[in-house]
XYZ file of C-alpha atoms in Angstrom:
198
model
C -38.529 -39.242 -14.411
C -36.183 -38.473 -11.545
C -33.220 -39.595 -13.630
C -34.275 -37.284 -16.464
C -34.478 -34.312 -14.092
C -31.077 -35.188 -12.675
C -29.581 -35.367 -16.188
C -31.100 -31.993 -17.127
C -29.673 -30.390 -13.963
C -26.267 -31.879 -14.670
C -26.362 -30.516 -18.198
C -27.241 -27.040 -16.903
C -24.409 -27.110 -14.342
C -21.917 -28.224 -16.970
C -23.075 -25.499 -19.357
C -22.652 -22.853 -16.651
C -19.207 -24.148 -15.751
C -18.238 -24.062 -19.423
C -19.501 -20.509 -19.815
C -17.493 -19.377 -16.784
C -14.399 -21.072 -18.130
C -14.721 -19.034 -21.320
C -14.546 -15.730 -19.402
C -10.944 -14.466 -19.656
C -9.096 -14.239 -16.289
C -8.449 -10.531 -16.853
C -12.168 -9.897 -17.285
C -12.962 -11.827 -14.097
C -10.292 -9.856 -12.192
C -11.677 -6.542 -13.465
C -15.188 -7.605 -12.505
C -13.992 -8.331 -8.957
C -12.317 -4.898 -8.766
C -15.479 -3.218 -10.064
C -17.506 -5.041 -7.408
C -15.102 -3.852 -4.699
C -15.275 -0.236 -5.914
C -19.080 -0.443 -5.917
C -18.924 -1.676 -2.310
C -16.690 1.280 -1.398
C -18.945 3.762 -3.185
C -22.112 2.379 -1.592
C -20.422 2.209 1.808
C -19.223 5.818 1.799
C -22.583 7.070 0.543
C -24.368 4.952 3.163
C -22.305 6.335 6.053
C -22.954 9.884 4.834
C -26.689 9.319 4.370
C -27.231 7.632 7.733
C -24.937 9.774 9.870
C -25.341 13.247 8.417
C -23.292 15.568 10.614
C -23.507 13.319 13.685
C -19.867 12.514 14.603
C -20.722 9.455 16.717
C -22.858 7.960 13.956
C -20.147 8.672 11.390
C -17.585 6.854 13.553
C -19.879 3.855 14.017
C -20.715 3.823 10.308
C -17.030 3.938 9.396
C -16.357 0.985 11.688
C -19.029 -1.098 9.966
C -17.946 0.013 6.494
C -14.241 -0.731 7.025
C -15.128 -4.106 8.516
C -16.718 -5.005 5.171
C -13.932 -3.830 2.857
C -10.701 -4.307 4.835
C -8.965 -7.508 5.876
C -8.486 -6.183 9.404
C -6.883 -9.330 10.925
C -4.204 -9.390 8.200
C -3.629 -5.638 8.484
C -3.257 -5.732 12.271
C -0.733 -8.565 12.051
C 1.248 -6.754 9.341
C 1.271 -3.487 11.285
C 2.688 -5.220 14.367
C 5.145 -7.412 12.397
C 7.593 -9.042 14.849
C 5.622 -7.641 17.765
C 2.702 -9.900 16.823
C 4.632 -12.973 17.949
C 5.310 -11.366 21.329
C 1.605 -10.840 22.050
C -0.648 -13.180 23.966
C -3.939 -14.205 22.327
C -5.727 -11.649 24.507
C -3.320 -8.891 23.479
C -3.708 -9.769 19.798
C -7.476 -9.486 20.081
C -7.216 -6.172 21.945
C -4.663 -4.828 19.465
C -6.792 -5.769 16.453
C -9.852 -4.059 17.952
C -7.879 -0.944 18.869
C -6.263 -0.904 15.411
C -9.701 -1.139 13.760
C -10.947 1.655 16.006
C -8.048 3.907 14.999
C -8.764 3.334 11.296
C -12.459 4.046 11.869
C -11.566 7.329 13.591
C -9.382 8.366 10.643
C -12.180 7.405 8.233
C -14.640 9.523 10.236
C -12.303 12.524 10.090
C -12.092 12.243 6.316
C -15.819 11.724 5.830
C -16.541 14.823 7.899
C -15.521 16.703 4.731
C -17.637 14.499 2.444
C -20.750 16.027 0.935
C -22.016 13.243 -1.298
C -19.542 13.621 -4.165
C -19.373 10.697 -6.611
C -16.853 7.883 -6.058
C -15.391 6.587 -9.329
C -12.611 4.220 -10.348
C -9.596 6.164 -11.610
C -7.386 3.190 -12.486
C -6.060 -0.250 -11.536
C -2.550 -1.625 -11.692
C -0.967 -4.933 -10.726
C 1.680 -4.964 -8.006
C 4.820 -7.105 -7.969
C 3.350 -9.417 -5.307
C 0.209 -10.065 -7.359
C -2.059 -7.665 -5.460
C -4.125 -5.074 -7.309
C -3.937 -1.369 -6.543
C -7.318 0.202 -7.291
C -7.386 4.001 -7.117
C -10.735 5.696 -6.659
C -11.552 9.334 -7.185
C -13.673 11.033 -4.543
C -15.355 14.046 -6.117
C -15.063 15.906 -9.399
C -11.789 15.362 -11.350
C -10.575 18.944 -10.892
C -10.853 18.808 -7.087
C -10.895 15.075 -6.352
C -9.244 13.311 -3.451
C -7.507 10.108 -4.517
C -7.689 6.944 -2.412
C -5.845 3.772 -3.440
C -6.868 0.384 -2.087
C -4.388 -2.508 -2.143
C -6.560 -5.510 -2.956
C -5.820 -9.137 -2.246
C -7.877 -12.295 -2.582
C -9.068 -14.982 -4.942
C -11.918 -14.705 -7.417
C -14.616 -12.302 -6.285
C -13.457 -12.330 -2.648
C -11.258 -9.228 -2.744
C -10.521 -7.210 0.377
C -8.097 -4.376 1.039
C -4.877 -4.892 2.997
C -3.762 -1.258 2.794
C -5.282 2.133 2.052
C -3.168 4.882 0.519
C -4.803 8.280 0.952
C -3.205 11.171 -0.918
C 0.057 9.205 -1.071
C 0.109 8.158 2.611
C -0.008 4.430 3.376
C -2.119 3.483 6.383
C 0.046 0.401 6.938
C 3.371 2.248 6.887
C 1.993 4.807 9.346
C 0.591 2.042 11.577
C 3.936 0.234 11.652
C 5.892 3.431 12.357
C 3.492 4.286 15.196
C 3.748 0.753 16.600
C 7.554 0.809 16.638
C 7.713 4.338 18.032
C 5.359 3.679 20.940
C 6.908 0.265 21.659
C 10.417 1.746 21.898
C 9.255 4.688 23.981
C 7.645 2.258 26.421
C 10.497 -0.281 26.553
C 8.641 -3.043 24.736
C 5.337 -2.699 26.590
C 2.687 -4.070 24.200
C -0.168 -2.893 26.414
C 1.097 0.681 26.035
C 0.888 0.326 22.255
C -2.682 -0.936 22.506
C -3.651 1.909 24.834
C -2.096 4.484 22.464
C -4.406 3.303 19.677
C -7.442 3.869 21.845
C -6.670 7.564 22.402
């Protein structure tokens, strides 16, 4: 009896594996992008619904939301580039937290203008490094704001490693700010971290 149950379970698992294998890779990739866009749409709507016009709640909501859709450790390391290797473990942790806080503050500023408009996928393209660039439309087509998310990952586990809002890359800005503050403060990493907290 037990053997029969085991054989039936094995047959079911094999059938499921076979069905998944029949799904074209392009369809699986598009499904993962659609799932990410749904997460973005639900996240933005959730921040708006829970925070209303409360700035502190919007900031906290943005922090939680970005923590779910961004690969913050990878982004912080990329923004610091060579400076990352100069940091102690404590400085890296402080920099990553301050970096996440800066992104949350920028998110909160943008969502202060949000009034519940729909978030829809405008298009997806593949990048030379294999990442996907998914552009979402915030609002009606005639007055929409466009936000592109650079997606990286395997299977369904996609997360963003850059956000391009109205043509401005968050990562390029973060790197430029890092270099500028570091030079102005003669290589003082702590000064860079403190600048992100302001």
